[in-house]
XYZ file of C-alpha atoms in Angstrom:
222
model
C -16.512 60.913 -177.821
C -15.706 57.709 -179.692
C -12.965 58.518 -182.183
C -14.630 57.101 -185.306
C -17.922 58.871 -184.558
C -16.037 62.133 -184.068
C -13.877 61.825 -187.188
C -16.904 60.834 -189.296
C -18.661 63.997 -188.130
C -15.583 66.134 -188.802
C -15.451 64.974 -192.431
C -19.142 65.609 -193.122
C -18.467 68.178 -195.864
C -16.138 65.848 -197.749
C -18.552 62.943 -197.427
C -21.403 65.129 -198.666
C -19.321 65.874 -201.754
C -18.779 62.139 -202.248
C -22.493 61.412 -201.881
C -23.276 64.094 -204.461
C -20.667 63.011 -206.989
C -21.776 62.490 -210.580
C -19.890 59.184 -210.713
C -21.843 57.606 -207.857
C -25.159 59.097 -208.987
C -24.752 57.606 -212.470
C -23.409 54.340 -211.080
C -26.431 53.955 -208.806
C -28.829 54.726 -211.641
C -27.062 52.303 -213.964
C -26.405 55.067 -216.496
C -22.649 55.432 -216.005
C -20.748 55.308 -219.290
C -19.191 51.827 -219.577
C -15.906 53.383 -220.730
C -15.856 55.488 -217.558
C -16.544 52.420 -215.444
C -13.678 50.586 -217.173
C -11.356 53.497 -216.397
C -12.478 53.409 -212.767
C -11.990 49.636 -212.474
C -8.527 49.825 -214.018
C -7.502 52.541 -211.583
C -9.093 50.740 -208.642
C -7.259 47.532 -209.504
C -3.961 49.440 -209.359
C -5.076 51.131 -206.150
C -6.055 47.853 -204.470
C -2.582 46.421 -205.026
C -1.128 49.447 -203.227
C -3.784 49.319 -200.518
C -2.951 45.670 -199.861
C 0.703 46.636 -199.378
C -0.308 49.351 -196.920
C -2.471 46.906 -194.960
C 0.350 44.345 -194.865
C 2.727 46.979 -193.497
C 0.116 47.999 -190.941
C -0.302 44.367 -189.861
C 3.423 44.067 -189.232
C 3.256 47.025 -186.827
C -0.003 46.095 -185.084
C 0.044 45.945 -181.260
C -1.177 42.342 -180.917
C -1.700 39.110 -182.861
C -5.485 39.451 -183.235
C -5.128 42.984 -184.606
C -2.292 41.918 -186.900
C -4.369 39.007 -188.123
C -7.269 41.247 -189.071
C -5.145 43.689 -191.047
C -3.191 40.888 -192.723
C -6.407 39.112 -193.653
C -7.757 42.360 -195.059
C -4.629 42.726 -197.185
C -5.195 39.239 -198.587
C -8.841 39.998 -199.275
C -8.007 43.208 -201.127
C -5.378 41.424 -203.191
C -7.505 38.386 -204.017
C -11.255 38.799 -203.718
C -11.728 42.397 -204.838
C -9.090 42.241 -207.572
C -10.713 39.032 -208.872
C -14.092 40.802 -208.990
C -12.551 43.679 -210.916
C -10.839 41.338 -213.360
C -14.106 39.496 -213.958
C -15.976 42.729 -214.601
C -13.253 43.966 -216.933
C -13.294 40.798 -219.034
C -16.951 39.809 -218.815
C -18.077 41.507 -222.020
C -20.018 44.334 -220.358
C -17.331 46.966 -220.882
C -15.477 48.184 -223.979
C -12.112 46.616 -224.722
C -8.994 48.156 -223.211
C -7.127 50.564 -225.438
C -3.766 49.759 -223.848
C -2.121 48.857 -220.530
C -3.466 50.801 -217.572
C -1.123 53.078 -215.649
C -1.784 54.842 -212.363
C -3.360 58.272 -212.715
C -1.908 61.162 -210.688
C -4.639 60.765 -208.062
C -4.261 56.988 -207.855
C -0.497 57.258 -207.466
C -0.823 60.009 -204.867
C -3.337 58.062 -202.797
C -1.302 54.834 -202.883
C 1.900 56.686 -202.036
C 0.274 58.397 -199.061
C -1.164 55.185 -197.604
C 2.017 53.150 -198.045
C 4.112 55.937 -196.517
C 1.716 56.292 -193.577
C 1.640 52.546 -192.965
C 5.434 52.350 -193.085
C 6.430 55.444 -191.131
C 3.540 56.965 -189.143
C 2.675 55.759 -185.641
C 0.414 52.704 -185.778
C -2.742 54.601 -184.641
C -2.249 57.246 -187.339
C -1.657 54.622 -190.036
C -4.767 52.720 -188.949
C -6.847 55.897 -189.224
C -5.445 56.498 -192.712
C -6.547 53.126 -194.098
C -10.045 53.270 -192.568
C -11.832 55.610 -195.030
C -11.399 53.190 -197.931
C -13.297 50.563 -195.942
C -15.919 52.757 -194.412
C -16.746 55.074 -197.318
C -17.142 52.164 -199.736
C -19.520 50.435 -197.316
C -21.488 53.655 -196.887
C -21.661 54.173 -200.647
C -22.563 50.530 -201.240
C -25.468 50.681 -198.794
C -26.880 53.833 -200.365
C -26.381 52.662 -203.946
C -27.968 49.277 -203.271
C -31.284 50.942 -202.473
C -31.279 52.631 -205.903
C -29.857 49.700 -207.844
C -32.683 47.425 -206.673
C -35.115 49.690 -208.533
C -33.289 49.351 -211.870
C -34.137 46.280 -213.926
C -31.028 44.429 -215.139
C -28.734 46.972 -213.512
C -25.416 46.745 -215.395
C -23.284 47.305 -212.289
C -25.318 45.271 -209.807
C -22.432 42.906 -208.980
C -20.164 45.798 -207.988
C -22.860 47.383 -205.842
C -23.689 44.071 -204.157
C -20.037 43.416 -203.269
C -19.796 46.594 -201.197
C -23.177 46.160 -199.531
C -22.528 42.547 -198.501
C -22.990 41.716 -194.790
C -19.433 40.361 -194.657
C -18.036 43.664 -195.893
C -20.027 45.676 -193.355
C -18.804 43.327 -190.610
C -15.199 44.002 -191.670
C -15.843 47.735 -191.537
C -17.220 47.414 -188.010
C -14.114 45.491 -186.948
C -11.785 48.043 -188.559
C -13.614 50.859 -186.775
C -13.302 49.053 -183.462
C -9.551 48.606 -183.908
C -9.086 52.274 -184.767
C -11.148 53.286 -181.744
C -8.994 51.035 -179.544
C -5.860 52.662 -180.951
C -7.218 56.151 -180.255
C -8.181 55.261 -176.694
C -4.775 53.719 -175.979
C -2.822 56.590 -177.589
C -4.546 59.911 -176.814
C -1.479 61.863 -177.884
C -1.965 60.617 -181.457
C -5.662 61.467 -181.768
C -5.341 64.788 -183.615
C -2.877 63.262 -186.078
C -5.358 60.402 -186.531
C -8.074 62.923 -187.403
C -5.738 64.541 -189.934
C -4.924 61.167 -191.502
C -8.575 60.153 -191.735
C -9.491 63.499 -193.306
C -6.696 63.340 -195.872
C -7.607 59.804 -196.912
C -11.266 60.859 -197.131
C -10.230 63.705 -199.416
C -8.406 61.207 -201.605
C -11.551 59.045 -201.677
C -13.517 62.029 -202.980
C -10.835 62.835 -205.551
C -10.760 59.214 -206.675
C -14.458 59.324 -207.632
C -14.100 62.755 -209.239
C -11.065 61.871 -211.329
C -12.553 58.524 -212.333
C -15.560 60.343 -213.770
C -13.220 62.681 -215.665
C -11.012 59.719 -216.732
C -7.959 61.517 -215.404
C -4.643 60.891 -217.158
C -1.202 62.441 -217.033
C -0.878 65.680 -219.033
C 1.326 65.456 -222.095
C 4.348 67.784 -222.279
C 3.937 70.759 -224.557
């Protein structure tokens, strides 16, 4: 079986939880609290900086120049295009003003730390599997949300939804999947560890939506 098809099937329960999350349901309907969306964007901006570092590390360890070029280009895209979109949404007047500087939540910090560590120290195929869920799950969510957002007049989050349902983004996901499948085929001894890495990153994706909806912060000492 093709690795990405198999690992997608293995994580069906986690992905079902993502699809049923209150955050995505309210985002698709356009009813998500703007303060919650600001919290999410602030956390995602921090996350994207860490994700770009993980992709850059992965590029440096890639098995060939074309593969390295894709991952390096993806790092640049995460650092520039997506962060610029977030900054525009945060300052465009749609959302409430920030109450202070944003700091990484426990989930955001944990997810970044895992991806950077995997990209720096795990075998290349395992690291590639770890970074894939962020691509793929966002594209999957974007496609599903777009169908609902089109039915909402003057949808407040239409720009965000459109960005993750863009043809260019889906093409990047297809390329990332192909590279991970190539890595699995060339390194059969790493396949089970690749499944574990994909599942853990998928779990973090689910937690990211859940904790964004709850506006997770660090607990204060008693």
